[in-house]
Amino acid sequence: MEELRNLLNEKYPGIDFDTEKELVDNGVLDSVEIVSLISDIEDTFDITVTMEYIQPKYFQSVESMWEMIEELQ
Amino acid sequence: MSYVSFEFLAFCVAILFVYYIFSAFGKYGRKAQKYVLLVASLAFYTWSKLYPGLKDGFTSDIVSGIFKSLSGILITAIVSFLAGVLIGGVWKREAKKLEACDDKEKQKTIKKKSKRLARLWLVLALLVAVGLLAVCKYNEFAVENINVILDKLGKGQLEAPDILLPMGISFYTFMAISYVLDIFWKRYDYEKNVFAYVSYITYFPHVVQGPIDRYNKFSAQMKDGVKFSYKNITFGAQLALWGFFEKLVVADRIGIFVNNIYGNIEEYKGIIIVLATVLYSVQIYADFAGCIDIVRGISEMFGITLEKNFNHPYFAKTMPEFWRRWHMSLMEWFKDYIYYPVSTSKLVRSVKKHTKKNRLKRFGELFATCFPALIVWMVTGIWHGAAWNFVAWGMFHACLIILGNIFERPLAALTKKLKINVESFSWKLWQMTRTFVLCCIGRVFFKAGTVKEAFFIFRQMFAKVELYRLLPAYLFTYGLNVYAFTVMLVSIFILWAVDMVEEKYPLRETLSRQNLVFRWLLIYACLAAILIFGVFGPEFNASAFIYEQF
């Protein structure tokens, strides 16, 4: 999960990923950013994020993103 | 049956009464409430054919009229329901087979075969749903354009078939598509009860103009039925009352002025067209938000919360923000079912990969952002109407979104260099005004019948200034006299003030905590405003909603 946390901190230095648990619902991440993030996650973890996983619940927090990555690995 | 009619109000009261009588019969009574809603929705949908039958007895003409009205919506509902059952069945069998198999290669084959079969059912369902929408809504548009080509080739003309446009087809088709795709993407389990599913598609508060609800959220509220709740009734009635105010007092009065100018556009130039365009932007908001508040209010009385469709869009500071606040359920739909699939498609992925290798990363990123936006906006335009002016309107917004993306970084750098305080009120006001003006420009394409007409309106707008038309001697001759014009301005101010308060505070909850006398005074004031200042046509009926045509 540390690798993901580093990726997010580097990409979005202004966001506190330790405390923010509703990134999508609170409008912190919009659709354009989610698409860009998917691309980075795919490159970093060598996975393909399929449509089943492109829904708000998998992008709300670092933990939920990590859960998605683990399922896809 | 119009949402703004006495017969609709009487219909709602009658259905509410029956609905909550069922809730008195405990668990089984509440489970049966969905059937009450199904029957009510079918009656609502076929009212214009059903009503003469109820009065004078059913004849074969009336029965066939009811059948014709219902056929389109029922075909879409049943086909999407069956697709859900078939796709859901494929996933269930897949899960069982995977559980019984340890070999990774065999598991891959099972997954591949299942996906292929599920995709087949998905494609068939989409072909039927989208095909019906295309045939019913776009046949005239297609024939019209084919005829233009045939004319240039010197060939004979085609005749468009006379096909009945089912009420709310754009809305219920999108709901059916969302359900089938969600099942295909394993987002939730499929529905096994056909009546429960058909009651979702045909649900009378959302079938005409949305909001475009999602099945999982809707069914979760309907599953065990709804107990009578005083809060649901009062909150729902208050929201619907506010919706009637928005529609009858604000939108329809502005409509008189706007139609007067736009209906005789060749007679006017300059400032008065600008004023009519600005007012049209307010009118379309009050009209559509009014309708949504009415149906959300009515639905709340039935204990079902529908998707939110508006979040004070004219307070948006950028165009993307505007589209997150305007017609939210439609934009969410486009995001989930077009933007994300296109953004993660093989084409976009390969362009990104290729440009990354060739050190053109920025271009790849821009393509990945702009191409899906272009597709989304083209579909958004054509969804709103089968005419080129709607396509032009969609392309106009696509350009704004794409340019916004391209210039986002340079503009941020420029504002920093110029030391502009982006948190100041004046900067935010400038951003809101800029967004509103851009919206108004787009509205000209929306209001005009054709692209040619839209450009003619722009020409008229900038041909002369004609400031004198704002003088009282002229201003009060465009359909609204001094009294009606004042009522219009005051009603717009009330709409703005309510939106402003709601932007910062939960208005409904705050009002519910006030004392009884104050609350009733407000309700009576709103009711009196509707009855005294509302714009009613013949037989006390209001004009049609603008979004009803979509």
Coordinates of C-alpha atoms in Angstrom, one line a residue:
Chain A
M1 CA 0.0 0.0 0.0
E2 CA 3.0 2.3 0.6
E3 CA 3.8 2.3 -3.1
L4 CA 0.2 3.5 -3.9
R5 CA 0.4 6.1 -1.1
N6 CA 3.7 7.5 -2.6
L7 CA 2.1 7.5 -6.1
L8 CA -0.9 9.5 -4.8
N9 CA 1.2 11.9 -2.7
E10 CA 3.4 12.6 -5.7
K11 CA 0.5 13.1 -8.1
Y12 CA -1.7 15.2 -5.7
P13 CA 0.6 16.9 -3.2
G14 CA -2.2 19.1 -1.9
I15 CA -4.4 16.2 -0.8
D16 CA -4.1 14.5 2.7
F17 CA -4.7 10.9 1.8
D18 CA -4.4 9.8 5.4
T19 CA -7.5 11.7 6.5
E20 CA -9.6 12.0 3.3
K21 CA -11.9 8.9 3.1
E22 CA -14.5 10.2 0.6
L23 CA -12.4 11.5 -2.2
V24 CA -15.1 11.1 -4.9
D25 CA -18.1 12.1 -2.8
N26 CA -16.4 15.2 -1.5
G27 CA -15.4 16.2 -5.1
V28 CA -11.7 15.9 -4.3
L29 CA -11.2 13.6 -7.3
D30 CA -13.3 14.3 -10.4
S31 CA -13.8 12.1 -13.5
V32 CA -10.8 13.4 -15.4
E33 CA -8.6 12.9 -12.4
I34 CA -9.9 9.4 -11.9
V35 CA -9.2 8.5 -15.5
S36 CA -5.6 9.8 -15.2
L37 CA -5.2 8.0 -11.9
I38 CA -6.4 4.7 -13.4
S39 CA -3.7 5.1 -16.1
D40 CA -1.0 5.6 -13.4
I41 CA -2.2 2.7 -11.3
E42 CA -2.2 0.4 -14.3
D43 CA 1.4 1.4 -15.2
T44 CA 2.7 1.1 -11.6
F45 CA 1.1 -2.2 -10.6
D46 CA 0.9 -3.8 -14.1
I47 CA -2.8 -4.4 -13.9
T48 CA -5.8 -3.5 -16.1
V49 CA -8.6 -1.7 -14.3
T50 CA -11.8 -3.1 -15.8
M51 CA -15.2 -1.4 -15.9
E52 CA -16.4 -3.4 -12.9
Y53 CA -14.0 -1.4 -10.8
I54 CA -14.6 2.0 -12.2
Q55 CA -17.1 3.1 -9.7
P56 CA -16.9 5.6 -6.8
K57 CA -16.5 3.1 -4.0
Y58 CA -13.1 2.0 -5.3
F59 CA -11.7 5.5 -5.4
Q60 CA -12.9 7.0 -2.1
S61 CA -9.7 6.4 -0.2
V62 CA -6.2 4.9 -0.4
E63 CA -7.6 1.8 1.3
S64 CA -10.4 1.2 -1.2
M65 CA -8.0 1.8 -4.1
W66 CA -5.6 -0.8 -2.6
E67 CA -8.4 -3.2 -2.2
M68 CA -9.2 -2.9 -5.9
I69 CA -5.5 -3.3 -6.8
E70 CA -5.3 -6.5 -4.7
E71 CA -8.4 -7.9 -6.3
L72 CA -7.0 -7.2 -9.8
Q73 CA -3.6 -8.6 -9.0
Chain B
M1 CA -51.5 14.0 -17.8
S2 CA -49.4 17.0 -17.1
Y3 CA -47.6 17.3 -13.7
V4 CA -49.0 20.8 -13.5
S5 CA -52.7 20.0 -13.6
F6 CA -55.5 19.5 -11.0
E7 CA -56.1 16.0 -12.4
F8 CA -52.5 15.1 -11.6
L9 CA -52.9 16.4 -8.0
A10 CA -56.1 14.5 -7.6
F11 CA -54.4 11.4 -9.0
C12 CA -51.5 11.6 -6.6
V13 CA -53.8 12.1 -3.6
A14 CA -55.9 9.0 -4.6
I15 CA -52.8 6.8 -5.2
L16 CA -51.2 8.0 -1.9
F17 CA -54.3 7.0 0.0
V18 CA -54.4 3.5 -1.5
Y19 CA -50.6 3.2 -1.1
Y20 CA -50.6 3.8 2.6
I21 CA -53.7 1.7 3.2
F22 CA -51.6 -1.2 2.0
S23 CA -48.9 -0.2 4.5
A24 CA -51.5 -0.7 7.3
F25 CA -51.6 -4.5 6.4
G26 CA -48.1 -5.1 7.8
K27 CA -45.1 -6.7 6.1
Y28 CA -47.1 -8.3 3.2
G29 CA -49.2 -5.1 2.6
R30 CA -46.0 -3.1 2.3
K31 CA -44.4 -5.6 -0.1
A32 CA -47.5 -5.2 -2.3
Q33 CA -47.0 -1.4 -2.5
K34 CA -44.8 -1.8 -5.5
Y35 CA -47.8 -3.3 -7.4
V36 CA -49.9 -0.2 -6.5
L37 CA -47.2 2.0 -8.0
L38 CA -47.0 -0.2 -11.1
V39 CA -50.7 0.0 -11.7
A40 CA -50.7 3.8 -11.0
S41 CA -47.7 4.3 -13.3
L42 CA -49.3 2.4 -16.2
A43 CA -52.6 4.4 -15.6
F44 CA -50.6 7.6 -15.6
Y45 CA -48.7 6.7 -18.8
T46 CA -51.9 5.8 -20.7
W47 CA -54.1 8.5 -19.1
S48 CA -55.0 10.3 -22.3
K49 CA -56.3 7.0 -23.7
L50 CA -57.5 5.5 -20.4
Y51 CA -59.6 8.5 -19.2
P52 CA -62.2 8.4 -22.0
G53 CA -62.6 4.7 -21.4
L54 CA -63.2 5.2 -17.7
K55 CA -65.9 7.8 -18.5
D56 CA -67.7 6.4 -21.4
G57 CA -66.8 2.7 -21.5
F58 CA -64.0 1.0 -23.3
T59 CA -64.2 0.6 -27.1
S60 CA -61.8 -1.3 -29.3
D61 CA -60.2 2.1 -30.4
I62 CA -59.5 3.0 -26.7
V63 CA -58.1 -0.4 -25.9
S64 CA -55.8 -0.4 -29.0
G65 CA -54.7 3.2 -28.1
I66 CA -53.7 2.1 -24.6
F67 CA -51.8 -0.9 -26.1
K68 CA -50.0 1.4 -28.6
S69 CA -49.0 3.8 -25.8
L70 CA -47.6 1.1 -23.6
S71 CA -45.9 -1.1 -26.2
G72 CA -42.7 1.0 -26.5
I73 CA -42.0 1.3 -22.8
L74 CA -43.0 -2.3 -22.0
I75 CA -40.8 -3.7 -24.8
T76 CA -37.7 -1.8 -23.5
A77 CA -38.6 -2.8 -19.9
I78 CA -39.1 -6.5 -20.5
V79 CA -36.1 -6.8 -22.9
S80 CA -33.8 -5.2 -20.4
F81 CA -35.3 -7.3 -17.5
L82 CA -34.7 -10.5 -19.5
A83 CA -31.1 -9.4 -20.4
G84 CA -30.5 -8.8 -16.7
V85 CA -31.8 -12.3 -15.9
L86 CA -29.7 -13.9 -18.6
I87 CA -26.5 -12.0 -17.9
G88 CA -26.9 -12.4 -14.1
G89 CA -27.4 -16.2 -14.8
V90 CA -24.2 -16.3 -16.7
W91 CA -22.3 -14.7 -13.8
K92 CA -23.9 -17.1 -11.3
R93 CA -22.9 -20.2 -13.3
E94 CA -19.4 -18.7 -13.8
A95 CA -19.0 -18.3 -10.1
K96 CA -20.0 -21.9 -9.5
K97 CA -17.7 -23.2 -12.1
L98 CA -14.8 -21.2 -10.8
E99 CA -15.3 -22.4 -7.3
A100 CA -15.2 -26.0 -8.5
C101 CA -12.0 -25.5 -10.6
D102 CA -8.4 -25.0 -9.3
D103 CA -6.6 -24.9 -12.6
K104 CA -5.7 -21.3 -13.5
E105 CA -5.8 -22.0 -17.3
K106 CA -9.2 -23.6 -17.1
Q107 CA -10.4 -20.7 -15.0
K108 CA -9.3 -18.3 -17.7
T109 CA -11.2 -20.3 -20.3
I110 CA -14.4 -20.3 -18.1
K111 CA -14.1 -16.5 -17.6
K112 CA -13.6 -15.9 -21.3
K113 CA -16.6 -18.1 -22.3
S114 CA -18.8 -16.5 -19.7
K115 CA -17.9 -13.0 -20.8
R116 CA -18.6 -13.8 -24.4
L117 CA -22.1 -15.1 -23.7
A118 CA -22.9 -12.2 -21.3
R119 CA -21.7 -9.8 -23.9
L120 CA -24.0 -11.4 -26.5
W121 CA -27.1 -10.8 -24.3
L122 CA -25.9 -7.3 -23.5
V123 CA -25.5 -6.4 -27.2
L124 CA -28.9 -7.8 -28.1
A125 CA -30.6 -5.8 -25.3
L126 CA -28.8 -2.6 -26.2
L127 CA -29.7 -3.1 -29.9
V128 CA -33.4 -3.4 -29.0
A129 CA -33.4 -0.4 -26.5
V130 CA -31.2 1.9 -28.5
G131 CA -32.8 0.7 -31.8
L132 CA -36.3 1.7 -30.5
L133 CA -35.0 5.1 -29.3
A134 CA -33.4 5.6 -32.7
V135 CA -36.4 4.6 -34.7
C136 CA -38.9 6.5 -32.6
K137 CA -37.0 9.7 -32.0
Y138 CA -34.5 10.0 -34.9
N139 CA -36.3 8.6 -37.9
E140 CA -37.5 12.0 -39.2
F141 CA -34.1 13.5 -38.6
A142 CA -32.4 10.7 -40.5
V143 CA -34.8 10.8 -43.4
E144 CA -34.5 14.6 -43.6
N145 CA -30.7 14.4 -43.9
I146 CA -30.8 11.5 -46.4
N147 CA -33.2 13.6 -48.5
V148 CA -30.7 16.4 -48.6
I149 CA -28.1 14.0 -50.0
L150 CA -30.6 12.5 -52.4
D151 CA -31.6 15.9 -53.6
K152 CA -28.0 16.8 -54.4
L153 CA -27.7 13.6 -56.3
G154 CA -30.9 14.3 -58.2
K155 CA -32.7 11.3 -56.8
G156 CA -36.2 10.9 -55.4
Q157 CA -37.2 11.8 -51.9
L158 CA -37.9 9.4 -49.0
E159 CA -40.9 9.7 -46.7
A160 CA -40.4 9.5 -43.0
P161 CA -42.7 6.8 -41.4
D162 CA -45.3 8.1 -39.0
I163 CA -44.1 6.7 -35.7
L164 CA -45.6 7.5 -32.3
L165 CA -42.9 9.0 -30.0
P166 CA -43.4 7.3 -26.6
M167 CA -43.5 9.7 -23.7
G168 CA -40.2 9.9 -21.8
I169 CA -38.4 7.5 -24.2
S170 CA -35.0 9.2 -23.8
F171 CA -35.2 8.9 -20.0
Y172 CA -36.6 5.4 -19.6
T173 CA -34.2 4.0 -22.3
F174 CA -31.2 5.4 -20.4
M175 CA -32.5 3.9 -17.1
A176 CA -32.9 0.5 -18.8
I177 CA -29.4 0.7 -20.4
S178 CA -27.8 1.6 -17.0
Y179 CA -29.4 -1.5 -15.4
V180 CA -28.2 -3.9 -18.1
L181 CA -24.7 -2.5 -18.1
D182 CA -24.5 -2.5 -14.3
I183 CA -25.5 -6.2 -14.3
F184 CA -22.9 -6.9 -17.0
W185 CA -20.2 -5.1 -15.0
K186 CA -21.3 -7.1 -11.9
R187 CA -22.1 -3.9 -9.9
Y188 CA -25.1 -5.5 -8.2
D189 CA -27.3 -8.6 -8.5
Y190 CA -30.1 -8.8 -11.1
E191 CA -33.8 -8.4 -10.3
K192 CA -35.9 -11.6 -10.3
N193 CA -39.3 -10.0 -10.0
V194 CA -40.4 -8.6 -13.4
F195 CA -43.2 -6.4 -11.8
A196 CA -40.7 -4.8 -9.4
Y197 CA -38.4 -4.0 -12.4
V198 CA -41.2 -2.7 -14.6
S199 CA -42.5 -0.5 -11.7
Y200 CA -39.0 1.1 -11.7
I201 CA -38.9 1.8 -15.4
T202 CA -42.5 3.1 -15.5
Y203 CA -42.5 4.9 -12.1
F204 CA -44.7 7.9 -12.9
P205 CA -42.7 10.6 -11.1
H206 CA -39.5 10.0 -13.1
V207 CA -40.8 8.6 -16.4
V208 CA -41.5 11.9 -18.2
Q209 CA -38.5 14.1 -17.5
G210 CA -36.3 12.1 -15.1
P211 CA -34.3 12.2 -12.9
I212 CA -32.5 9.2 -14.5
D213 CA -32.5 7.0 -11.4
R214 CA -30.3 3.9 -10.9
Y215 CA -32.0 0.6 -10.2
N216 CA -30.0 -0.5 -7.2
K217 CA -30.8 2.7 -5.3
F218 CA -34.4 2.7 -6.3
S219 CA -35.1 -0.9 -5.5
A220 CA -33.4 -0.7 -2.1
Q221 CA -36.1 1.8 -1.1
M222 CA -38.9 -0.2 -2.6
K223 CA -37.9 -3.7 -1.4
D224 CA -39.7 -3.9 1.9
G225 CA -42.3 -1.2 1.2
V226 CA -42.7 2.1 3.0
K227 CA -44.4 2.9 6.3
F228 CA -46.5 6.0 6.6
S229 CA -44.3 9.0 7.7
Y230 CA -45.6 12.4 8.5
K231 CA -42.1 13.8 7.7
N232 CA -42.2 12.3 4.2
I233 CA -45.6 13.8 3.5
T234 CA -44.8 17.3 4.7
F235 CA -41.3 17.5 3.3
G236 CA -42.5 16.1 0.0
A237 CA -45.5 18.4 -0.2
Q238 CA -43.3 21.5 0.6
L239 CA -40.7 20.5 -2.1
A240 CA -43.5 20.0 -4.7
L241 CA -45.0 23.4 -3.7
W242 CA -41.7 25.1 -4.3
G243 CA -41.5 23.3 -7.7
F244 CA -44.9 24.7 -8.6
F245 CA -43.7 28.2 -7.7
E246 CA -40.6 27.8 -9.9
K247 CA -42.6 26.5 -12.8
L248 CA -45.8 28.6 -12.7
V249 CA -44.6 31.9 -11.2
V250 CA -41.0 32.1 -12.4
A251 CA -40.6 30.1 -15.6
D252 CA -43.9 30.6 -17.3
R253 CA -43.9 34.4 -16.8
I254 CA -40.4 34.7 -18.2
G255 CA -41.6 32.5 -21.0
I256 CA -44.1 35.2 -22.1
F257 CA -41.3 37.7 -22.5
V258 CA -38.8 35.4 -24.1
N259 CA -41.3 33.9 -26.6
N260 CA -42.4 37.4 -27.6
I261 CA -38.8 38.4 -28.5
Y262 CA -37.7 35.1 -29.9
G263 CA -41.0 34.6 -31.8
N264 CA -40.4 37.8 -33.7
I265 CA -36.6 37.8 -33.7
E266 CA -36.3 39.6 -37.1
E267 CA -38.0 42.7 -35.6
Y268 CA -35.4 43.1 -32.8
K269 CA -31.7 43.8 -32.5
G270 CA -29.1 44.3 -29.8
I271 CA -29.8 44.6 -26.1
I272 CA -33.3 43.3 -26.1
I273 CA -32.2 39.9 -27.6
V274 CA -29.4 39.8 -25.0
L275 CA -31.9 40.4 -22.2
A276 CA -34.3 37.7 -23.7
T277 CA -31.4 35.2 -23.9
V278 CA -30.3 35.9 -20.3
L279 CA -34.0 35.5 -19.2
Y280 CA -34.3 32.3 -21.2
S281 CA -31.4 30.8 -19.2
V282 CA -33.3 31.6 -16.0
Q283 CA -36.5 30.3 -17.5
I284 CA -35.1 26.9 -18.6
Y285 CA -33.6 26.5 -15.1
A286 CA -36.8 27.4 -13.3
D287 CA -38.8 25.2 -15.7
F288 CA -36.7 22.1 -15.4
A289 CA -35.7 22.4 -11.7
G290 CA -39.4 23.2 -11.0
C291 CA -40.5 20.0 -12.6
I292 CA -37.8 18.0 -10.8
D293 CA -38.8 19.5 -7.5
I294 CA -42.4 18.6 -8.1
V295 CA -41.7 15.0 -9.0
R296 CA -39.0 14.6 -6.2
G297 CA -41.5 16.1 -3.8
I298 CA -44.3 13.7 -4.9
S299 CA -41.9 10.8 -4.8
E300 CA -40.8 11.7 -1.3
M301 CA -44.4 11.5 -0.2
F302 CA -44.3 7.9 -1.4
G303 CA -41.2 7.4 0.6
I304 CA -38.9 7.1 -2.4
T305 CA -36.0 9.6 -2.8
L306 CA -35.2 10.3 -6.4
E307 CA -31.7 11.4 -7.6
K308 CA -30.9 15.0 -7.2
N309 CA -30.8 16.8 -10.5
F310 CA -29.8 20.4 -9.7
N311 CA -27.3 22.0 -7.3
H312 CA -27.7 25.7 -8.0
P313 CA -25.9 25.5 -11.4
Y314 CA -25.6 29.3 -11.9
F315 CA -23.3 29.6 -9.0
A316 CA -20.7 27.4 -10.8
K317 CA -17.3 29.0 -11.4
T318 CA -16.2 26.9 -14.3
M319 CA -18.0 25.0 -17.1
P320 CA -17.1 21.5 -15.8
E321 CA -18.5 22.6 -12.4
F322 CA -21.6 23.8 -14.1
W323 CA -22.1 20.4 -15.6
R324 CA -21.7 18.8 -12.2
R325 CA -24.5 21.0 -11.0
W326 CA -26.9 20.9 -14.0
H327 CA -29.0 17.9 -14.9
M328 CA -26.8 15.9 -12.6
S329 CA -28.5 12.5 -13.2
L330 CA -27.9 12.8 -16.9
M331 CA -24.3 13.9 -16.6
E332 CA -23.6 11.1 -14.1
W333 CA -25.1 8.7 -16.6
F334 CA -22.9 10.0 -19.4
K335 CA -19.9 9.8 -17.1
D336 CA -20.5 6.2 -16.0
Y337 CA -21.7 4.7 -19.3
I338 CA -19.9 6.7 -21.9
Y339 CA -17.0 8.8 -20.5
Y340 CA -15.4 6.0 -18.5
P341 CA -15.8 3.2 -21.1
V342 CA -14.4 5.5 -23.8
S343 CA -11.6 6.8 -21.6
T344 CA -10.5 3.2 -20.8
S345 CA -11.1 1.9 -24.3
K346 CA -8.4 0.1 -26.3
L347 CA -8.1 3.1 -28.7
V348 CA -7.4 5.6 -25.9
R349 CA -5.1 3.2 -24.1
S350 CA -3.1 2.5 -27.2
V351 CA -2.8 6.2 -28.1
K352 CA -1.5 6.9 -24.5
K353 CA 0.9 4.1 -24.7
H354 CA 2.2 5.1 -28.1
T355 CA 2.6 8.8 -27.2
K356 CA 4.4 7.9 -24.0
K357 CA 7.0 5.9 -25.9
N358 CA 7.6 8.8 -28.2
R359 CA 7.9 11.5 -25.6
L360 CA 4.6 13.0 -26.5
K361 CA 3.1 12.3 -23.1
R362 CA 1.2 15.6 -22.8
F363 CA -0.5 15.0 -26.2
G364 CA -1.5 11.5 -25.0
E365 CA -3.0 12.9 -21.8
L366 CA -4.8 15.6 -23.8
F367 CA -6.2 13.0 -26.2
A368 CA -7.3 10.8 -23.3
T369 CA -9.2 13.8 -21.8
C370 CA -10.5 15.4 -25.0
F371 CA -11.6 12.5 -27.1
P372 CA -14.0 11.0 -24.5
A373 CA -15.3 14.6 -23.9
L374 CA -16.0 15.0 -27.6
I375 CA -17.9 11.8 -27.8
V376 CA -19.9 12.6 -24.6
W377 CA -20.9 16.0 -25.9
M378 CA -21.9 14.8 -29.3
V379 CA -24.2 12.2 -27.7
T380 CA -25.5 14.8 -25.2
G381 CA -26.4 17.1 -28.0
I382 CA -28.2 14.5 -30.1
W383 CA -29.9 13.2 -26.9
H384 CA -31.5 16.6 -26.4
G385 CA -33.1 16.7 -29.8
A386 CA -33.0 15.3 -33.3
A387 CA -31.7 18.4 -34.9
W388 CA -28.4 19.9 -35.9
N389 CA -28.8 22.9 -33.5
F390 CA -28.6 20.5 -30.6
V391 CA -25.5 18.9 -32.1
A392 CA -24.0 22.4 -32.4
W393 CA -24.9 23.1 -28.8
G394 CA -23.2 19.9 -27.7
M395 CA -20.1 20.8 -29.8
F396 CA -20.0 24.3 -28.3
H397 CA -19.8 22.8 -24.8
A398 CA -17.3 20.2 -25.9
C399 CA -15.0 23.0 -27.2
L400 CA -15.4 24.9 -23.9
I401 CA -14.5 21.8 -21.9
I402 CA -11.5 20.9 -24.1
L403 CA -10.2 24.4 -24.2
G404 CA -10.6 24.6 -20.5
N405 CA -8.4 21.5 -20.2
I406 CA -5.8 22.7 -22.6
F407 CA -5.5 26.1 -21.0
E408 CA -5.9 25.0 -17.4
R409 CA -2.2 25.0 -16.5
P410 CA -1.2 28.2 -18.4
L411 CA -4.1 30.1 -17.0
A412 CA -3.3 29.0 -13.4
A413 CA 0.3 30.1 -14.0
L414 CA -0.9 33.4 -15.4
T415 CA -3.2 34.2 -12.5
K416 CA -0.3 33.3 -10.1
K417 CA 2.1 35.6 -12.0
L418 CA -0.5 38.5 -12.0
K419 CA -0.8 37.9 -8.3
I420 CA -4.6 37.5 -8.5
N421 CA -6.2 36.5 -5.3
V422 CA -8.3 33.5 -6.6
E423 CA -10.0 33.2 -3.2
S424 CA -11.4 36.8 -3.3
F425 CA -15.1 37.5 -3.8
S426 CA -14.5 39.6 -6.9
W427 CA -12.6 36.8 -8.6
K428 CA -15.3 34.3 -7.8
L429 CA -18.0 36.7 -9.0
W430 CA -16.0 37.2 -12.3
Q431 CA -15.8 33.4 -12.7
M432 CA -19.5 32.9 -12.0
T433 CA -20.4 35.7 -14.5
R434 CA -18.1 34.2 -17.2
T435 CA -19.6 30.8 -16.8
F436 CA -23.2 32.2 -16.9
V437 CA -22.4 34.2 -20.1
L438 CA -20.9 31.1 -21.8
C439 CA -24.0 29.2 -20.9
C440 CA -26.2 31.9 -22.3
I441 CA -24.3 31.7 -25.6
G442 CA -24.9 28.0 -25.8
R443 CA -28.6 28.6 -25.0
V444 CA -29.0 30.5 -28.3
F445 CA -28.3 27.2 -30.1
F446 CA -30.7 25.4 -27.8
K447 CA -33.6 27.9 -28.3
A448 CA -33.1 28.3 -32.1
G449 CA -34.9 25.9 -34.3
T450 CA -31.9 25.5 -36.6
V451 CA -28.1 26.3 -36.7
K452 CA -28.9 28.9 -39.4
E453 CA -31.4 30.5 -37.1
A454 CA -28.9 30.5 -34.2
F455 CA -26.4 32.4 -36.3
F456 CA -29.1 34.8 -37.5
I457 CA -29.9 35.5 -33.8
F458 CA -26.2 36.2 -33.1
R459 CA -26.1 38.6 -36.0
Q460 CA -29.2 40.4 -34.8
M461 CA -27.7 40.5 -31.3
F462 CA -24.6 42.3 -32.5
A463 CA -26.1 44.3 -35.4
K464 CA -27.1 47.3 -33.3
V465 CA -27.3 48.2 -29.6
E466 CA -30.8 49.7 -29.5
L467 CA -30.5 50.7 -25.8
Y468 CA -33.8 52.6 -26.1
R469 CA -35.7 49.3 -26.0
L470 CA -35.0 49.2 -22.2
L471 CA -36.9 52.4 -21.7
P472 CA -40.3 51.8 -20.0
A473 CA -42.2 53.0 -23.0
Y474 CA -40.8 50.0 -24.9
L475 CA -39.8 47.4 -22.2
F476 CA -43.3 46.9 -21.0
T477 CA -44.7 46.1 -24.5
Y478 CA -43.1 42.7 -25.0
G479 CA -45.9 40.7 -23.5
L480 CA -45.4 41.8 -19.9
N481 CA -46.8 45.1 -18.6
V482 CA -45.2 47.0 -15.7
Y483 CA -47.0 44.9 -13.1
A484 CA -46.2 41.5 -14.7
F485 CA -42.6 42.6 -15.3
T486 CA -42.2 43.6 -11.7
V487 CA -43.7 40.2 -10.6
M488 CA -41.1 38.5 -12.9
L489 CA -38.2 40.4 -11.4
V490 CA -39.3 39.8 -7.8
S491 CA -39.9 36.1 -8.5
I492 CA -36.4 35.8 -10.0
F493 CA -35.0 37.5 -6.9
I494 CA -36.8 35.0 -4.7
L495 CA -35.4 32.1 -6.7
W496 CA -31.9 33.5 -6.5
A497 CA -32.2 34.2 -2.7
V498 CA -33.5 30.6 -2.0
D499 CA -30.6 29.1 -4.1
M500 CA -28.2 31.4 -2.3
V501 CA -29.4 30.3 1.1
E502 CA -29.5 26.6 0.1
E503 CA -25.9 26.9 -1.1
K504 CA -24.8 27.6 2.4
Y505 CA -27.4 26.0 4.7
P506 CA -29.7 23.0 4.6
L507 CA -32.8 25.1 4.1
R508 CA -35.5 22.5 4.4
E509 CA -34.1 21.1 7.7
T510 CA -33.7 24.7 9.0
L511 CA -37.3 25.5 8.2
S512 CA -38.6 22.4 9.7
R513 CA -37.1 23.5 13.1
Q514 CA -39.0 26.8 13.0
N515 CA -42.2 27.2 14.9
L516 CA -45.5 26.0 13.4
V517 CA -47.0 29.5 12.8
F518 CA -44.0 30.6 10.8
R519 CA -43.9 27.4 8.7
W520 CA -47.6 27.6 7.9
L521 CA -47.3 31.3 7.0
L522 CA -44.5 30.4 4.5
I523 CA -46.6 27.6 3.0
Y524 CA -49.6 29.9 2.6
A525 CA -47.5 32.6 1.1
C526 CA -46.1 30.2 -1.4
L527 CA -49.5 28.8 -2.2
A528 CA -51.0 32.4 -2.5
A529 CA -48.1 33.4 -4.8
I530 CA -48.8 30.4 -7.1
L531 CA -52.5 31.1 -7.3
I532 CA -52.2 34.9 -7.7
F533 CA -49.0 35.2 -9.7
G534 CA -48.9 31.9 -11.4
V535 CA -49.3 31.9 -15.2
F536 CA -52.3 29.7 -16.1
G537 CA -53.6 29.0 -19.5
P538 CA -57.1 28.0 -20.6
E539 CA -58.9 25.8 -18.1
F540 CA -56.3 26.7 -15.5
N541 CA -53.6 24.5 -17.1
A542 CA -50.0 25.5 -17.3
S543 CA -47.8 25.4 -20.4
A544 CA -45.8 22.3 -21.2
F545 CA -42.4 21.8 -19.6
I546 CA -39.4 22.6 -21.9
Y547 CA -37.7 19.2 -21.2
E548 CA -40.9 17.3 -21.9
Q549 CA -40.0 17.3 -25.6
F550 CA -36.7 15.4 -24.9

